[in-house]
Amino acid sequence: MPFDSTTLYEGLVANGLIIPSGVQGVFGRNAVFEEVLERFNGLISRLALNDGAEKMTFPPILPRQVFEQSGYMKSFPQLAMGVTSFCGCAADHGELVRRIEESEPYDDLMAPAGVMLMPAACYPVYPSLAGTLPHGGRLFDMTHWVFRHEPSSEPTRMQSFRVREFVRAGSPETVIQWRDTWLARGLELLLSLELPARSEVASDPFFGRGGRMLASNQREQKLKFEVVIPVISIENPTAVCSFNYHQDHFSQTFGILQADGQLAQTACLGFGLERVCMALFRHHGFRPELWPQSVRSLLWT
Ligand code: ZN
C-alpha cells in the first residue's frame, strides 16, 4: 500500500472501518475501529496505572468565557467551532422553517448559545485549579472529544476526534520531569506496537503573520514535542501524540499557585486515538485478525 491519503481513506471506507457522513473530516467508526481504539486506550491506562492521576470527564462543550480566557481566539481562531441555537419567537420560527424549505440562509435567526465546542481535551481542567495546589501538585487523566474546524479529505485530519489526555500542574521541575517520562513512555508504547514512531520538536498552527513568530519561539524553547508516524506520507509523518509545556500561561490566566505560594506551571500530553488506530491500520492492514501476533497479543491481553 502506498503512503497517500486517498488510498488510506478508501481502504478504511471499503473495509467498513469508517462511515462517511458527506462532510469532510466527519465520519462514523465501526465496531472494529472502536475496539482497536478502546484496546489502545487500555494500554495507556496500564502505563498510567500507578501514577495516581485523578480521572475527570467534561462534556464536549466549553463555557464561552473559559474559551475566551484561555486565549484560543488569539492563537487559533481558524480552528474554533461555536454553537448556535434558535432563540426567536413564533413568527421567527415560521420564517426559519420557510427559509430552510427554500434553501435560503437563516444564520441571522440563530444566536450564540454561550458555549463553544471543546478545542482541546485539557481546557476544562485549568479553571478548576484556581487557588493553591497541594504539595507535589496535581495530575489529571481524561478522554474527551475535541473539535477543529479544518475540513479535509485527508482521513487523519478530522473535525472531531478523541484525545486521551493527561495534565500535570506543579513546580517547573515536576512538570518537566513528568513530561519527559511520558515522552519516553509514549514512544516506547508505539514502537512496541511495531509502528515506526519517533519524537520531534514541534509547533502549533498559530494564526497569521504574528503566528509564525509564536511558532518559532515555541520551537526554540522546545515547548512542544510530538511523536510522529508515517500514515499518509513518509516525508510528512502524522503526529499521534503531542506534549505541550505551557509554562505559567494557564496558571497566570486562572490563578493557579504551588503550595509555597509561587505561580504553578502546567503541561499536558495527548494521544490522538483515531490517528493511532489509522497508523495501526496503515502499517498492519485493515483486518486486525491478520495483524502480527506480537501486536495482537499486546492489544488483546
Ligand atoms: Zn492539552
Coordinates of N, CA and C in Angstrom, one line a residue, residues 157 179-180 182-184 186-188 190-191 196-204 215 218-231 233-245 268-270 275:
R157 N -7.1 14.1 9.3 CA -7.4 15.4 9.7 C -9.0 15.5 9.9
R179 N 6.7 15.3 32.0 CA 6.6 15.4 30.5 C 7.7 14.5 29.9
D180 N 8.9 14.5 30.4 CA 10.0 13.7 29.8 C 9.7 12.2 30.0
W182 N 6.8 10.8 30.1 CA 5.8 10.3 29.2 C 6.2 10.4 27.7
L183 N 7.2 11.2 27.4 CA 7.7 11.3 26.1 C 8.4 9.9 25.8
A184 N 9.1 9.4 26.8 CA 9.8 8.1 26.6 C 8.7 7.0 26.6
G186 N 5.5 7.1 25.8 CA 4.7 7.2 24.6 C 5.4 6.6 23.4
L187 N 6.6 6.9 23.2 CA 7.4 6.4 22.1 C 7.6 4.9 22.2
E188 N 7.9 4.5 23.4 CA 8.1 3.0 23.7 C 6.8 2.2 23.4
L190 N 4.3 3.0 21.3 CA 4.0 2.9 19.9 C 5.0 2.0 19.2
L191 N 6.3 2.1 19.6 CA 7.3 1.2 19.0 C 7.0 -0.3 19.3
P196 N 6.6 2.7 13.2 CA 7.9 3.4 13.1 C 7.8 4.8 13.7
A197 N 7.7 4.9 15.0 CA 7.4 6.2 15.7 C 8.7 6.9 16.0
R198 N 8.7 8.2 16.0 CA 9.9 9.0 16.5 C 9.3 10.3 17.1
S199 N 10.2 10.9 18.0 CA 9.7 12.1 18.6 C 10.4 13.3 17.9
E200 N 9.8 14.4 17.9 CA 10.5 15.6 17.3 C 9.9 16.9 18.0
V201 N 10.7 17.9 17.9 CA 10.3 19.3 18.4 C 9.2 19.8 17.4
A202 N 8.1 20.4 17.9 CA 7.0 20.7 17.0 C 6.5 22.1 17.4
S203 N 5.6 22.6 16.6 CA 5.0 23.9 16.9 C 3.5 23.8 16.5
D204 N 2.7 24.7 17.1 CA 1.3 24.7 16.8 C 1.0 25.6 15.6
A215 N 5.2 30.5 16.7 CA 5.6 29.1 16.4 C 7.1 28.9 16.4
Q218 N 8.1 28.9 20.0 CA 7.7 27.6 20.6 C 8.8 26.5 20.3
R219 N 9.2 26.5 19.1 CA 10.2 25.6 18.7 C 11.6 25.8 19.4
E220 N 12.0 27.1 19.4 CA 13.2 27.5 20.0 C 13.3 27.0 21.5
Q221 N 12.2 27.3 22.2 CA 12.2 27.0 23.6 C 11.8 25.5 23.9
K222 N 11.6 24.7 22.8 CA 11.2 23.3 22.9 C 10.0 23.1 23.8
L223 N 8.9 23.9 23.6 CA 7.7 23.9 24.4 C 6.8 22.8 24.0
K224 N 7.0 22.3 22.7 CA 6.1 21.3 22.2 C 6.9 20.2 21.5
F225 N 6.5 19.0 21.9 CA 7.1 17.8 21.2 C 5.9 17.0 20.6
E226 N 6.2 16.3 19.5 CA 5.2 15.3 19.0 C 5.9 14.0 18.8
V227 N 5.1 12.9 18.9 CA 5.5 11.6 18.4 C 4.8 11.5 17.1
V228 N 5.6 11.2 16.0 CA 5.0 11.1 14.7 C 5.3 9.7 14.1
I229 N 4.4 9.4 13.2 CA 4.4 8.1 12.5 C 4.0 8.3 11.0
P230 N 4.7 7.8 10.0 CA 4.2 7.9 8.7 C 2.8 7.2 8.5
V231 N 1.8 7.9 8.1 CA 0.5 7.3 7.9 C 0.0 7.6 6.5
S233 N 2.0 9.8 4.5 CA 3.1 10.3 3.8 C 4.4 10.0 4.6
I234 N 5.5 9.6 3.9 CA 6.7 9.3 4.5 C 7.4 10.6 5.0
E235 N 7.4 11.6 4.0 CA 8.1 12.8 4.3 C 7.5 13.6 5.4
N236 N 6.1 13.6 5.5 CA 5.4 14.4 6.5 C 4.6 13.4 7.4
P237 N 5.3 12.8 8.3 CA 4.6 11.9 9.2 C 3.5 12.5 10.0
T238 N 2.6 11.8 10.5 CA 1.4 12.3 11.2 C 1.7 12.3 12.7
A239 N 1.4 13.4 13.4 CA 1.5 13.5 14.8 C 0.4 12.6 15.5
V240 N 0.8 11.7 16.3 CA -0.2 10.9 17.0 C -0.2 11.2 18.5
C241 N 0.8 11.9 19.0 CA 0.8 12.2 20.4 C 1.5 13.5 20.5
S242 N 1.0 14.4 21.3 CA 1.6 15.7 21.5 C 1.8 16.1 22.9
F243 N 2.9 16.8 23.2 CA 3.3 17.1 24.5 C 3.5 18.6 24.6
N244 N 2.7 19.3 25.4 CA 2.8 20.7 25.5 C 3.1 21.3 26.8
Y245 N 4.2 22.1 26.9 CA 4.6 22.7 28.1 C 4.2 24.1 28.1
C268 N 0.7 19.3 29.4 CA -0.3 18.3 29.1 C 0.3 17.4 28.0
L269 N -0.3 16.2 27.9 CA 0.1 15.4 26.7 C -1.2 14.7 26.3
G270 N -1.3 14.5 25.0 CA -2.5 13.8 24.5 C -2.1 12.8 23.4
R275 N -6.0 8.7 15.3 CA -4.8 8.7 14.5 C -4.0 7.4 14.8

